[in-house]
């Protein structure tokens, strides 16, 4: 291990992995992480162990619910037989995910997606969340500037929210309304009457998943417009823009799904991010320090170290202009970052990201990972800057 700071990060990861391995909800979390990245991206020395763990979790999470279980969840939610509420329900699921299963059905003569939460999941996660407290110690030593109690509380609250499909339906409706009439972004309307803590019914959306986007550069640009625009225009961050959660229509328009992992964001913070972006684009360490300090991420004095690491690791990706973000670009940036453990150590010690930014940061990371997984070219700085200043307008 090259530095003391990385050794503390290693300790945090081992405790986290140990807990995640034991608890059902921990394995769920591992499965979701495995699903959001390419496991080959995990840097050494962690690579092999974590990758094996993540892949095992993903395989374990793929077990579908039986017909009987699906019917029981629907009957409990609606207080009546599913066939009395829906015109039709396809018994074969269209998707089986670590947390849920989705079936196509028909309601009021129109096709709908019926999402059913895995049975017993919410109860076991509630129980397992007490274990998260055990992470506070190693978290505090790996990131001395972070408030571990606030971070673990934030984590628990957000995870609980992800298991409440009624909450998900409310957030989805808000997005649906705000995007009505948008030229290339849309969100299916939920059928409120049929939504419940463990069931979410929404309009069926047609399209191919982002994996099969005919024009991945255009889709990536529009994904950024959606993600950043959401924070700026309605003050909500979507933290799970996985390629399966984005459908591309024949006209290139995007339909966004899956509003389980979201968080309210302060719109002033979104505006503050413009300062960070401009300082990065200009490679101005002092300006970056001030912009980061204004967001309470890092003391101003560490701005130059942050620029040095960003420039070294990101290479041409870290400067304005059109670049390709793909698997090779991620691996290159990862390897170059690992050449500077001194700078990583300095930033880990000094950084103090507020707990409220945990889910928005996750969202930003998943969005970039999604773009890299589909492999797209764009002027990322220009796209981010436009979205930050204009939102969905
Ligand atoms: N409204 C919808 N229209 C069409 N397909 C949908 C719809 N909602 C969900 N799906 C399909 O089901 C999959 C899983 O749904 P999602 O809400 O993402 O569940 P999870 O939160 O478990 O990932 C999606 O990736 C998509 O393929
Ligand atoms: Mg999903």
CSV table of C-alpha atoms and ligand atoms in Angstrom, one decimal:
chain,number,residue,atom,x,y,z
A,1,UNK,CA,0.0,0.0,0.0
A,2,UNK,CA,1.7,3.2,-1.1
A,3,UNK,CA,0.4,5.6,1.6
A,4,UNK,CA,-1.1,5.7,5.0
A,5,UNK,CA,-4.2,7.3,3.6
A,6,UNK,CA,-4.8,4.6,1.1
A,7,UNK,CA,-4.3,2.0,3.9
A,8,UNK,CA,-7.1,3.6,5.8
A,9,UNK,CA,-9.3,3.5,2.7
A,10,UNK,CA,-8.4,-0.2,2.4
A,11,UNK,CA,-9.5,-0.7,6.0
A,12,UNK,CA,-12.8,1.0,5.3
A,13,UNK,CA,-13.4,-1.2,2.2
A,14,UNK,CA,-12.6,-4.4,4.1
A,15,UNK,CA,-15.1,-3.6,6.9
A,16,UNK,CA,-17.7,-2.5,4.3
A,17,UNK,CA,-17.2,-5.6,2.3
A,18,UNK,CA,-17.3,-7.9,5.3
A,19,UNK,CA,-20.7,-6.3,6.4
A,20,UNK,CA,-22.1,-6.4,2.9
A,21,UNK,CA,-21.2,-10.1,2.5
A,22,UNK,CA,-23.1,-11.0,5.7
A,23,UNK,CA,-26.4,-9.1,5.3
A,24,UNK,CA,-29.0,-9.6,2.6
A,25,UNK,CA,-29.3,-5.9,1.9
A,26,UNK,CA,-25.5,-5.7,1.7
A,27,UNK,CA,-25.5,-8.3,-1.1
A,28,UNK,CA,-28.2,-6.3,-2.7
A,29,UNK,CA,-26.0,-3.2,-2.5
A,30,UNK,CA,-23.1,-5.1,-4.0
A,31,UNK,CA,-25.3,-6.4,-6.8
A,32,UNK,CA,-26.4,-2.8,-7.6
A,33,UNK,CA,-22.8,-1.6,-7.6
A,34,UNK,CA,-21.8,-4.5,-9.8
A,35,UNK,CA,-24.6,-3.5,-12.2
A,36,UNK,CA,-23.5,0.2,-12.4
A,37,UNK,CA,-19.9,-0.2,-13.3
A,38,UNK,CA,-17.6,-2.4,-15.3
A,39,UNK,CA,-15.9,-4.5,-12.6
A,40,UNK,CA,-12.7,-4.4,-14.6
A,41,UNK,CA,-12.4,-0.7,-13.6
A,42,UNK,CA,-11.8,-1.3,-9.9
A,43,UNK,CA,-8.2,-0.3,-9.2
A,44,UNK,CA,-5.5,-2.6,-7.9
A,45,UNK,CA,-4.9,-3.7,-5.1
A,46,UNK,CA,-8.6,-4.2,-4.6
A,47,UNK,CA,-9.6,-5.3,-8.1
A,48,UNK,CA,-9.8,-9.1,-8.0
A,49,UNK,CA,-11.3,-9.5,-4.5
A,50,UNK,CA,-14.0,-6.9,-4.9
A,51,UNK,CA,-14.7,-7.9,-8.5
A,52,UNK,CA,-15.3,-11.5,-7.5
A,53,UNK,CA,-17.6,-10.4,-4.6
A,54,UNK,CA,-19.6,-8.1,-6.8
A,55,UNK,CA,-20.1,-10.7,-9.5
A,56,UNK,CA,-21.2,-13.3,-7.0
A,57,UNK,CA,-23.7,-10.8,-5.6
A,58,UNK,CA,-25.1,-10.0,-9.1
A,59,UNK,CA,-25.6,-13.7,-9.9
A,60,UNK,CA,-27.3,-14.3,-6.5
A,61,UNK,CA,-29.7,-11.4,-7.1
A,62,UNK,CA,-31.1,-12.7,-10.4
A,63,UNK,CA,-33.6,-15.2,-9.0
A,64,UNK,CA,-37.1,-14.3,-10.3
A,65,UNK,CA,-40.2,-14.1,-8.1
A,66,UNK,CA,-42.8,-16.8,-8.7
A,67,UNK,CA,-46.2,-16.1,-10.2
A,68,UNK,CA,-47.7,-16.8,-6.8
A,69,UNK,CA,-45.5,-14.3,-5.1
A,70,UNK,CA,-46.3,-11.6,-7.7
A,71,UNK,CA,-50.0,-12.2,-7.3
A,72,UNK,CA,-49.8,-12.1,-3.5
A,73,UNK,CA,-47.9,-8.8,-3.5
A,74,UNK,CA,-50.5,-7.3,-5.9
A,75,UNK,CA,-53.4,-8.6,-4.0
A,76,UNK,CA,-52.0,-7.3,-0.7
A,77,UNK,CA,-51.3,-3.9,-2.3
A,78,UNK,CA,-54.7,-3.5,-4.0
A,79,UNK,CA,-56.9,-5.3,-1.6
A,80,UNK,CA,-58.5,-7.1,-4.6
A,81,UNK,CA,-57.5,-9.7,-7.2
A,82,UNK,CA,-55.1,-8.4,-9.8
A,83,UNK,CA,-57.4,-9.5,-12.6
A,84,UNK,CA,-60.1,-7.2,-11.2
A,85,UNK,CA,-57.8,-4.2,-11.5
A,86,UNK,CA,-55.9,-4.9,-14.7
A,87,UNK,CA,-57.2,-6.0,-18.1
A,88,UNK,CA,-54.2,-8.2,-18.5
A,89,UNK,CA,-50.9,-9.1,-16.9
A,90,UNK,CA,-48.1,-11.0,-18.8
A,91,UNK,CA,-46.9,-13.8,-16.5
A,92,UNK,CA,-43.3,-13.6,-17.9
A,93,UNK,CA,-41.4,-10.7,-16.4
A,94,UNK,CA,-39.8,-8.1,-18.7
A,95,UNK,CA,-37.1,-7.5,-16.1
A,96,UNK,CA,-35.7,-9.2,-13.0
A,97,UNK,CA,-33.5,-6.8,-11.0
A,98,UNK,CA,-31.8,-7.1,-7.6
A,99,UNK,CA,-34.6,-5.2,-6.0
A,100,UNK,CA,-37.7,-5.8,-8.1
A,101,UNK,CA,-39.4,-7.5,-11.0
A,102,UNK,CA,-41.4,-5.8,-13.8
A,103,UNK,CA,-44.3,-7.2,-15.8
A,104,UNK,CA,-46.1,-5.8,-18.8
A,105,UNK,CA,-49.8,-5.5,-18.3
A,106,UNK,CA,-52.8,-3.5,-19.5
A,107,UNK,CA,-54.9,-1.0,-17.7
A,108,UNK,CA,-57.8,1.0,-19.1
A,109,UNK,CA,-57.0,-0.4,-22.5
A,110,UNK,CA,-53.4,0.9,-22.4
A,111,UNK,CA,-50.1,-0.9,-21.9
A,112,UNK,CA,-48.5,-0.4,-18.4
A,113,UNK,CA,-45.4,-1.6,-16.6
A,114,UNK,CA,-46.1,-3.2,-13.2
A,115,UNK,CA,-43.1,-3.1,-10.9
A,116,UNK,CA,-43.2,-5.3,-7.9
A,117,UNK,CA,-40.7,-5.0,-5.0
A,118,UNK,CA,-39.0,-8.3,-4.0
A,119,UNK,CA,-40.9,-9.8,-1.1
A,120,UNK,CA,-39.4,-9.4,2.4
A,121,UNK,CA,-36.7,-7.1,1.1
A,122,UNK,CA,-37.9,-3.9,2.9
A,123,UNK,CA,-38.0,-5.8,6.2
A,124,UNK,CA,-34.6,-7.3,5.9
A,125,UNK,CA,-33.0,-4.1,4.8
A,126,UNK,CA,-34.5,-2.2,7.7
A,127,UNK,CA,-33.0,-4.7,10.0
A,128,UNK,CA,-29.6,-4.7,8.3
A,129,UNK,CA,-29.3,-1.0,8.3
A,130,UNK,CA,-28.3,-1.0,12.0
A,131,UNK,CA,-25.0,-2.5,10.8
A,132,UNK,CA,-24.2,0.6,8.9
A,133,UNK,CA,-23.2,2.2,12.2
A,134,UNK,CA,-20.2,-0.1,12.3
A,135,UNK,CA,-18.8,1.8,9.3
A,136,UNK,CA,-18.7,5.1,11.1
A,137,UNK,CA,-15.3,4.4,12.8
A,138,UNK,CA,-13.4,3.4,9.6
A,139,UNK,CA,-15.2,6.0,7.6
A,140,UNK,CA,-14.0,8.7,10.0
A,141,UNK,CA,-10.4,7.6,9.8
A,142,UNK,CA,-10.4,7.2,6.0
A,143,UNK,CA,-12.0,10.6,5.5
A,144,UNK,CA,-11.2,12.7,8.6
A,145,UNK,CA,-13.0,15.8,7.2
A,146,UNK,CA,-16.3,13.9,6.8
A,147,UNK,CA,-19.0,13.7,9.5
A,148,UNK,CA,-19.5,10.0,9.7
A,149,UNK,CA,-22.7,10.2,11.7
A,150,UNK,CA,-24.2,12.5,9.1
A,151,UNK,CA,-23.1,10.3,6.2
A,152,UNK,CA,-24.4,7.0,7.7
A,153,UNK,CA,-27.7,8.7,8.5
A,154,UNK,CA,-28.0,10.0,4.9
A,155,UNK,CA,-27.2,6.5,3.6
A,156,UNK,CA,-29.8,4.9,5.8
A,157,UNK,CA,-32.5,7.4,4.8
A,158,UNK,CA,-31.8,7.2,1.1
A,159,UNK,CA,-31.7,3.4,1.1
A,160,UNK,CA,-35.1,3.2,3.0
A,161,UNK,CA,-36.5,5.6,0.4
A,162,UNK,CA,-35.4,3.3,-2.4
A,163,UNK,CA,-37.6,0.6,-1.0
A,164,UNK,CA,-40.7,2.6,-1.0
A,165,UNK,CA,-42.4,2.5,-4.4
A,166,UNK,CA,-45.1,4.9,-3.3
A,167,UNK,CA,-42.4,7.5,-2.8
A,168,UNK,CA,-40.8,6.5,-6.1
A,169,UNK,CA,-44.2,7.1,-7.8
A,170,UNK,CA,-44.5,10.6,-6.4
A,171,UNK,CA,-41.0,11.5,-7.6
A,172,UNK,CA,-41.7,10.0,-11.0
A,173,UNK,CA,-45.0,12.0,-11.3
A,174,UNK,CA,-43.0,15.2,-10.5
A,175,UNK,CA,-40.6,14.4,-13.3
A,176,UNK,CA,-43.4,13.4,-15.7
A,177,UNK,CA,-45.1,16.8,-15.2
A,178,UNK,CA,-42.0,18.9,-15.4
A,179,UNK,CA,-41.0,17.3,-18.7
A,180,UNK,CA,-44.4,17.3,-20.4
A,181,UNK,CA,-43.9,18.9,-23.8
A,182,UNK,CA,-40.1,18.7,-23.7
A,183,UNK,CA,-38.7,18.1,-27.2
A,184,UNK,CA,-36.5,15.1,-26.4
A,185,UNK,CA,-37.0,14.0,-22.7
A,186,UNK,CA,-39.9,12.2,-21.2
A,187,UNK,CA,-40.9,10.2,-18.1
A,188,UNK,CA,-43.9,7.8,-18.1
A,189,UNK,CA,-46.8,8.9,-15.9
A,190,UNK,CA,-47.5,6.6,-12.9
A,191,UNK,CA,-51.0,5.2,-12.4
A,192,UNK,CA,-51.4,6.7,-9.0
A,193,UNK,CA,-54.5,4.6,-8.0
A,194,UNK,CA,-52.5,1.4,-8.4
A,195,UNK,CA,-49.3,2.6,-6.7
A,196,UNK,CA,-48.4,1.3,-3.2
A,197,UNK,CA,-45.3,0.8,-1.1
A,198,UNK,CA,-44.4,-2.4,-2.9
A,199,UNK,CA,-46.1,-1.8,-6.3
A,200,UNK,CA,-45.6,0.8,-9.0
A,201,UNK,CA,-47.7,0.9,-12.1
A,202,UNK,CA,-46.8,3.3,-14.9
A,203,UNK,CA,-47.5,4.0,-18.6
A,204,UNK,CA,-45.6,1.6,-20.8
A,205,UNK,CA,-42.6,3.3,-22.5
A,206,UNK,CA,-41.4,2.1,-25.9
A,207,UNK,CA,-37.8,2.3,-27.1
A,208,UNK,CA,-34.5,0.4,-27.0
A,209,UNK,CA,-32.2,0.6,-24.0
A,210,UNK,CA,-29.3,2.9,-24.0
A,211,UNK,CA,-27.0,-0.1,-24.8
A,212,UNK,CA,-28.6,-0.2,-28.2
A,213,UNK,CA,-28.8,3.6,-28.9
A,214,UNK,CA,-28.4,4.1,-32.6
A,215,UNK,CA,-26.4,7.4,-32.0
A,216,UNK,CA,-24.6,7.0,-28.7
A,217,UNK,CA,-23.0,10.5,-28.9
A,218,UNK,CA,-26.4,12.1,-29.1
A,219,UNK,CA,-27.9,9.9,-26.4
A,220,UNK,CA,-25.0,10.8,-24.1
A,221,UNK,CA,-25.4,14.5,-24.7
A,222,UNK,CA,-29.2,14.1,-23.9
A,223,UNK,CA,-28.5,12.1,-20.8
A,224,UNK,CA,-26.3,14.9,-19.4
A,225,UNK,CA,-29.1,17.4,-20.3
A,226,UNK,CA,-31.5,15.2,-18.3
A,227,UNK,CA,-29.4,14.6,-15.3
A,228,UNK,CA,-28.0,18.0,-14.8
A,229,UNK,CA,-31.2,19.7,-15.9
A,230,UNK,CA,-33.1,17.8,-13.2
A,231,UNK,CA,-30.9,19.2,-10.5
A,232,UNK,CA,-31.1,22.8,-11.9
A,233,UNK,CA,-34.8,22.9,-13.0
A,234,UNK,CA,-36.6,20.8,-10.3
A,235,UNK,CA,-33.9,20.5,-7.7
A,236,UNK,CA,-33.8,16.7,-7.8
A,237,UNK,CA,-30.9,14.4,-8.6
A,238,UNK,CA,-31.5,11.0,-10.3
A,239,UNK,CA,-28.8,8.8,-8.7
A,240,UNK,CA,-29.2,5.7,-10.9
A,241,UNK,CA,-28.9,6.5,-14.6
A,242,UNK,CA,-28.0,2.9,-15.5
A,243,UNK,CA,-28.2,2.2,-19.2
A,244,UNK,CA,-31.3,0.0,-18.6
A,245,UNK,CA,-33.0,2.9,-17.0
A,246,UNK,CA,-32.9,5.0,-20.2
A,247,UNK,CA,-34.9,4.1,-23.3
A,248,UNK,CA,-34.2,5.6,-26.7
A,249,UNK,CA,-37.1,6.2,-29.0
A,250,UNK,CA,-37.0,6.0,-32.8
A,251,UNK,CA,-36.6,9.8,-33.0
A,252,UNK,CA,-33.7,9.7,-30.6
A,253,UNK,CA,-35.7,11.1,-27.7
A,254,UNK,CA,-35.0,9.6,-24.2
A,255,UNK,CA,-37.5,8.2,-21.8
A,256,UNK,CA,-36.1,8.0,-18.3
A,257,UNK,CA,-37.2,5.2,-15.8
A,258,UNK,CA,-36.5,4.2,-12.3
A,259,UNK,CA,-36.9,7.0,-9.7
A,260,UNK,CA,-36.0,4.9,-6.6
A,261,UNK,CA,-32.7,6.5,-6.1
A,262,UNK,CA,-33.2,10.3,-6.1
A,263,UNK,CA,-32.4,13.1,-3.8
A,264,UNK,CA,-33.5,16.7,-3.4
A,265,UNK,CA,-30.6,19.1,-4.2
A,266,UNK,CA,-30.2,22.7,-3.3
A,267,UNK,CA,-30.3,24.6,-6.6
A,268,UNK,CA,-27.6,27.0,-5.3
A,269,UNK,CA,-25.2,24.1,-5.1
A,270,UNK,CA,-25.9,23.2,-8.7
A,271,UNK,CA,-25.0,26.8,-9.6
A,272,UNK,CA,-21.8,26.5,-7.4
A,273,UNK,CA,-20.8,23.5,-9.6
A,274,UNK,CA,-20.4,25.9,-12.5
A,275,UNK,CA,-17.5,27.5,-10.7
A,276,UNK,CA,-15.8,24.1,-10.2
A,277,UNK,CA,-16.3,23.3,-13.9
A,278,UNK,CA,-14.9,26.6,-15.1
A,279,UNK,CA,-11.9,26.4,-12.8
A,280,UNK,CA,-11.2,22.8,-14.1
A,281,UNK,CA,-11.5,23.9,-17.7
A,282,UNK,CA,-9.1,26.8,-17.1
A,283,UNK,CA,-6.7,24.6,-15.0
A,284,UNK,CA,-6.8,27.3,-12.4
A,285,UNK,CA,-5.9,25.8,-9.0
A,286,UNK,CA,-6.7,28.9,-7.0
A,287,UNK,CA,-10.1,29.3,-8.6
A,288,UNK,CA,-10.9,25.6,-8.1
A,289,UNK,CA,-9.9,26.0,-4.4
A,290,UNK,CA,-12.4,28.8,-4.0
A,291,UNK,CA,-15.2,27.1,-5.9
A,292,UNK,CA,-14.7,23.8,-3.9
A,293,UNK,CA,-14.5,25.8,-0.6
A,294,UNK,CA,-17.8,27.5,-1.5
A,295,UNK,CA,-19.4,24.1,-1.7
A,296,UNK,CA,-17.6,23.0,1.5
A,297,UNK,CA,-15.9,20.1,-0.4
A,298,UNK,CA,-12.3,21.1,0.1
A,299,UNK,CA,-10.4,23.9,1.8
A,300,UNK,CA,-9.3,26.5,-0.8
A,301,UNK,CA,-5.6,25.7,-0.1
A,302,UNK,CA,-6.0,22.3,-1.7
A,303,UNK,CA,-7.3,23.6,-5.0
A,304,UNK,CA,-3.8,23.3,-6.7
A,305,UNK,CA,-3.5,19.6,-5.7
A,306,UNK,CA,-7.0,18.9,-7.0
A,307,UNK,CA,-6.1,20.5,-10.4
A,308,UNK,CA,-2.8,18.6,-10.5
A,309,UNK,CA,-4.5,15.3,-9.9
A,310,UNK,CA,-7.4,16.0,-12.3
A,311,UNK,CA,-5.1,17.1,-15.1
A,312,UNK,CA,-2.7,14.2,-14.6
A,313,UNK,CA,-5.4,11.5,-14.3
A,314,UNK,CA,-7.9,12.9,-16.8
A,315,UNK,CA,-5.5,13.8,-19.6
A,316,UNK,CA,-7.4,15.1,-22.6
A,317,UNK,CA,-10.7,14.3,-20.9
A,318,UNK,CA,-9.9,16.9,-18.3
A,319,UNK,CA,-9.8,19.8,-20.8
A,320,UNK,CA,-12.5,21.4,-23.0
A,321,UNK,CA,-13.0,20.0,-26.5
A,322,UNK,CA,-14.4,16.8,-28.0
A,323,UNK,CA,-13.1,13.6,-26.4
A,324,UNK,CA,-14.2,10.0,-26.3
A,325,UNK,CA,-15.4,8.6,-22.9
A,326,UNK,CA,-15.2,4.8,-23.1
A,327,UNK,CA,-13.7,1.8,-21.3
A,328,UNK,CA,-10.2,2.6,-22.4
A,329,UNK,CA,-10.5,6.2,-21.2
A,330,UNK,CA,-11.7,5.1,-17.8
A,331,UNK,CA,-8.9,2.6,-17.4
A,332,UNK,CA,-6.3,5.2,-18.5
A,333,UNK,CA,-7.6,7.7,-16.0
A,334,UNK,CA,-7.7,5.1,-13.3
A,335,UNK,CA,-4.1,4.1,-13.9
A,336,UNK,CA,-2.8,7.6,-14.1
A,337,UNK,CA,-4.6,8.5,-10.9
A,338,UNK,CA,-3.0,5.6,-9.1
A,339,UNK,CA,0.4,6.9,-10.1
A,340,UNK,CA,-0.2,9.9,-7.7
A,341,UNK,CA,-1.0,8.4,-4.3
A,342,UNK,CA,0.5,11.5,-2.7
A,343,UNK,CA,-2.2,13.7,-4.2
A,344,UNK,CA,-5.0,11.2,-3.6
A,345,UNK,CA,-3.8,11.0,0.1
A,346,UNK,CA,-3.8,14.8,0.5
A,347,UNK,CA,-7.3,15.2,-0.9
A,348,UNK,CA,-8.7,12.3,1.1
A,349,UNK,CA,-7.4,13.9,4.3
A,350,UNK,CA,-8.5,17.4,3.4
A,351,UNK,CA,-11.9,16.7,1.7
A,352,UNK,CA,-15.1,17.3,3.6
A,353,UNK,CA,-18.0,16.6,1.2
A,354,UNK,CA,-21.3,17.2,3.0
A,355,UNK,CA,-23.6,14.2,3.5
A,356,UNK,CA,-26.3,15.8,1.3
A,357,UNK,CA,-24.0,15.5,-1.7
A,358,UNK,CA,-23.6,11.7,-1.3
A,359,UNK,CA,-26.5,10.7,-3.6
A,360,UNK,CA,-26.0,13.5,-6.2
A,361,UNK,CA,-22.3,12.5,-6.3
A,362,UNK,CA,-23.4,8.9,-6.8
A,363,UNK,CA,-25.7,10.1,-9.6
A,364,UNK,CA,-23.0,12.0,-11.4
A,365,UNK,CA,-20.6,9.0,-11.1
A,366,UNK,CA,-23.2,6.5,-12.4
A,367,UNK,CA,-24.1,8.9,-15.3
A,368,UNK,CA,-20.4,9.1,-16.3
A,369,UNK,CA,-20.0,5.3,-15.9
A,370,UNK,CA,-23.1,4.8,-18.2
A,371,UNK,CA,-21.6,7.1,-20.9
A,372,UNK,CA,-18.3,5.2,-20.6
A,373,UNK,CA,-20.0,1.8,-20.8
A,374,UNK,CA,-21.9,2.8,-24.0
A,375,UNK,CA,-18.7,4.6,-25.2
A,376,UNK,CA,-19.5,8.1,-26.6
A,377,UNK,CA,-17.7,11.2,-27.8
A,378,UNK,CA,-18.6,14.7,-26.8
A,379,UNK,CA,-17.4,18.1,-25.5
A,380,UNK,CA,-18.2,17.1,-22.0
A,381,UNK,CA,-17.3,20.5,-20.5
A,382,UNK,CA,-19.5,22.4,-22.9
A,383,UNK,CA,-22.4,19.9,-22.4
A,384,UNK,CA,-22.2,20.1,-18.6
A,385,UNK,CA,-21.9,23.9,-18.6
A,386,UNK,CA,-24.9,24.4,-20.9
A,387,UNK,CA,-27.0,22.0,-18.7
A,388,UNK,CA,-25.8,23.7,-15.5
A,389,UNK,CA,-26.7,27.2,-16.8
A,390,UNK,CA,-29.9,26.4,-18.7
A,391,UNK,CA,-31.4,23.4,-17.0
A,392,UNK,CA,-34.3,21.8,-19.1
A,393,UNK,CA,-35.1,25.1,-20.8
B,1,LIG,N1,-42.7,2.2,-17.8
B,1,LIG,C1,-41.9,1.3,-18.3
B,1,LIG,N2,-42.0,1.0,-19.6
B,1,LIG,C2,-41.3,0.0,-20.2
B,1,LIG,N3,-40.4,-0.7,-19.5
B,1,LIG,C3,-40.2,-0.5,-18.2
B,1,LIG,C4,-41.0,0.5,-17.5
B,1,LIG,N4,-40.6,0.5,-16.2
B,1,LIG,C5,-39.7,-0.5,-16.1
B,1,LIG,N5,-39.4,-1.1,-17.3
B,1,LIG,C6,-38.4,-2.1,-17.6
B,1,LIG,O1,-38.1,-2.8,-16.3
B,1,LIG,C7,-36.8,-2.6,-16.0
B,1,LIG,C8,-36.6,-2.5,-14.5
B,1,LIG,O2,-37.4,-1.4,-14.0
B,1,LIG,P1,-36.8,-0.4,-12.9
B,1,LIG,O3,-37.8,0.6,-12.5
B,1,LIG,O4,-35.5,0.1,-13.5
B,1,LIG,O5,-36.4,-1.4,-11.7
B,1,LIG,P2,-35.2,-1.4,-10.6
B,1,LIG,O6,-35.4,-0.2,-9.8
B,1,LIG,O7,-35.3,-2.6,-9.9
B,1,LIG,O8,-33.9,-1.3,-11.5
B,1,LIG,C9,-36.3,-1.4,-16.7
B,1,LIG,O9,-34.9,-1.4,-17.0
B,1,LIG,C10,-37.1,-1.5,-18.0
B,1,LIG,O10,-36.5,-2.4,-18.9
B,2,LIG,MG1,-33.5,0.0,-13.0
